[in-house]
């Protein structure tokens, strides 16, 4: 008997949907092995994690707090991935969003205070867009590899933010704490449950708009063409260079918005804790949601649950909080491996 | 040939069946090959020729059937097994490494080479074999500096170097000039004299007649007939291959050219490395005219098409469409002038494989009403438009929503043709439109091109099939190394004249 792979005649929709789910279960099993090695009962641990993330309104609101920036960065990264532009710079774009919003909130206070929030978020988006636009232009014009440029620019953004809150923007009344002055209270983004805030609704509305934009507009069609066959797209009259630049501006703007919302709703100042790794988790979200904007919302909640649940582990049973991150990392392997089953099926042959 | 019949076959394939999802590619096929003969394997695209040979080469695993070599049953599970039994296959895409020398390519992939191979021995061997078969191959040349014809000779050398006695050639002449094809034939003949034998896959009837001793015809995965070549005519072969009578002459209305639509003046083109791909190209095409471009693949024809469609820029010269300067415009601007483009590399340039047939059909017209309005697509209209096109152009697809990459080569080409012909507003650039297609599909495509001519389109038809050009085109320009060697009347020219120009001999102006 021999086992081989046979190509499918058509792509299976059912399998496409199943792959992320099965991958998640496989990653739980793999994570369980890691847990068993650290002498913890995997099942109990997972139950603790679940309770920690979803067990009460309080817990769920904390999960939402983390899910909101993950949703927006996840949407931004997915958009870039749709044209096969490997934007792993969401972290930097997010940080620039936070800087841009903070700049308006701190230094434009001569404006009416109700203008600070919308203007701040817009400037944050613009800052994120520019930060993604730089590697996009380099790729479109000079074919510079974007994985390197986007990754490197993350460090530039993070270090610049550090310079700001350790240096010129540091709150003189902040007892030496690395952070800016707080924003005016009237300009904060309102909360609705615990610390969960209106950013959730912004993210949901954006996801729905993106879904429609990608599926039902000619620009969405062109994005698909660029992503799936740039040569054919070009010969059919699609302008690839502008396509790359515009999509990346949008991608960066979404990550920038995530950063802006985070400072406007949670931190209320530009401070050290803002740099969080959301931009990297966004990559996993993009893959696991298979670049579908609506799916990205749910995957972001799941990933946030892993983060919050991981924090709980530390408090409840003394396991490192990084356990959540370990499972997140383990997710990517079965996910990437699993996509082979959308194109191939297993064939068992008797000889 | 009788002398082969008395010998026992060197290769026997019995009841070979190979199924792919939804299709039986080979349906219990028997095949025999005798020492010293050339067997032509003739059939339309998708008839199962390549599948059958890939089974022999160890690339596919048959579902049923047995293979005997010199009377002994063998199991061929991978290409190494196949090589071990003396079978060697040259695929359409050569398996050579461009930035390595001939000698280095020779030993790549061999199982038992020493850790530090002795290159001088390899070179000595190459020299001997090259001389014996008159291959004219130098072992120190880099593959990337060789012409396609030379590369093919390296592939042949590789097979004999590895001791192959059964050679399989998959459409070997597609990339050659008529002269090079005759050379290839001579090389093969020398090998036959040593008792080697060859199978060559083709869908061209004239090659069967010229090159083979026996011919086996496959149709829809089944073996249709086996005959001695000298007993059959091209017409018989065509009938066996297609299963019905085939028209060889196309109905073509008289030539009534209108005004000049496309005009090129002294166009030169250079790539990034400064290599010139077009040299001083000038011509005009009028409405209702088909300008055929002949030439060996890779002599600038595709670049010429790219210049006309805005995909490549020119370094000097002028391109005019309907009297307007359109030099170095973007593809979208060329599309707006009414140019339709059927590219040579269908999978890479013509379609987006991972999108539906419906979307691919709409890829020219999605920008405007009725398929979209203010940028919002109208899925129902796209679907009904696609259904119309599918039935009008006879595209066989399970659903309009099926991804194009799951269609057969012929139906992929029909999808491109449908989209481009439907959107064509007066200028058509068609590059190798019938390459790799079966007789039926080729006929349909030529008909469509002639229909466009009657509607008054100006057409550029790049083709490597001289018969096609002489049957369809009004005038023929021959390209060699980026230059036009001459322009002739398709009615009065002949293969010899075209062949000379293809080889780079300029036509004396009369």
mmCIF file of N, CA, C and O in Angstrom, chain B residues 73 90 106 139 206-207 213 243 252 268 345 372 397:
data_model
loop_
_atom_site.group_PDB
_atom_site.id
_atom_site.type_symbol
_atom_site.label_atom_id
_atom_site.label_comp_id
_atom_site.label_asym_id
_atom_site.label_seq_id
_atom_site.Cartn_x
_atom_site.Cartn_y
_atom_site.Cartn_z
ATOM 1 N N UNK B 73 9.807 -8.050 -17.557
ATOM 2 C CA UNK B 73 8.876 -7.131 -16.898
ATOM 3 C C UNK B 73 9.632 -6.229 -15.919
ATOM 4 O O UNK B 73 10.462 -6.707 -15.144
ATOM 5 N N UNK B 90 13.296 13.690 -23.298
ATOM 6 C CA UNK B 90 13.545 15.130 -23.387
ATOM 7 C C UNK B 90 12.195 15.821 -23.352
ATOM 8 O O UNK B 90 11.358 15.628 -24.234
ATOM 9 N N UNK B 106 26.065 17.629 -17.528
ATOM 10 C CA UNK B 106 26.093 16.226 -17.906
ATOM 11 C C UNK B 106 26.017 15.309 -16.682
ATOM 12 O O UNK B 106 25.363 14.287 -16.701
ATOM 13 N N UNK B 139 32.052 21.321 -24.467
ATOM 14 C CA UNK B 139 31.721 21.012 -23.077
ATOM 15 C C UNK B 139 31.924 22.179 -22.122
ATOM 16 O O UNK B 139 31.450 22.144 -21.006
ATOM 17 N N UNK B 206 2.801 16.515 -40.743
ATOM 18 C CA UNK B 206 3.906 16.488 -41.696
ATOM 19 C C UNK B 206 5.178 15.925 -41.063
ATOM 20 O O UNK B 206 5.968 15.256 -41.726
ATOM 21 N N UNK B 207 5.358 16.152 -39.770
ATOM 22 C CA UNK B 207 6.536 15.597 -39.100
ATOM 23 C C UNK B 207 6.473 14.086 -39.017
ATOM 24 O O UNK B 207 7.494 13.406 -39.131
ATOM 25 N N UNK B 213 8.984 5.881 -38.766
ATOM 26 C CA UNK B 213 8.754 4.618 -39.478
ATOM 27 C C UNK B 213 7.350 4.129 -39.254
ATOM 28 O O UNK B 213 6.678 3.667 -40.153
ATOM 29 N N UNK B 243 -11.040 12.222 -35.526
ATOM 30 C CA UNK B 243 -12.249 11.430 -35.567
ATOM 31 C C UNK B 243 -13.247 11.954 -36.580
ATOM 32 O O UNK B 243 -14.396 11.557 -36.600
ATOM 33 N N UNK B 252 -11.256 32.011 -47.059
ATOM 34 C CA UNK B 252 -10.714 33.335 -46.796
ATOM 35 C C UNK B 252 -11.172 34.293 -47.881
ATOM 36 O O UNK B 252 -11.010 34.028 -49.062
ATOM 37 N N UNK B 268 13.348 50.858 -32.098
ATOM 38 C CA UNK B 268 14.434 50.104 -31.467
ATOM 39 C C UNK B 268 14.067 49.850 -30.019
ATOM 40 O O UNK B 268 13.459 50.709 -29.383
ATOM 41 N N UNK B 345 2.377 33.348 -23.570
ATOM 42 C CA UNK B 345 2.433 32.566 -22.343
ATOM 43 C C UNK B 345 1.102 32.707 -21.629
ATOM 44 O O UNK B 345 0.887 33.602 -20.834
ATOM 45 N N UNK B 372 -19.935 46.968 -14.510
ATOM 46 C CA UNK B 372 -19.781 47.681 -13.248
ATOM 47 C C UNK B 372 -20.332 49.091 -13.427
ATOM 48 O O UNK B 372 -20.518 49.569 -14.551
ATOM 49 N N UNK B 397 -16.426 24.117 -19.405
ATOM 50 C CA UNK B 397 -16.079 24.316 -18.002
ATOM 51 C C UNK B 397 -17.231 23.799 -17.155
ATOM 52 O O UNK B 397 -18.386 23.937 -17.544
#
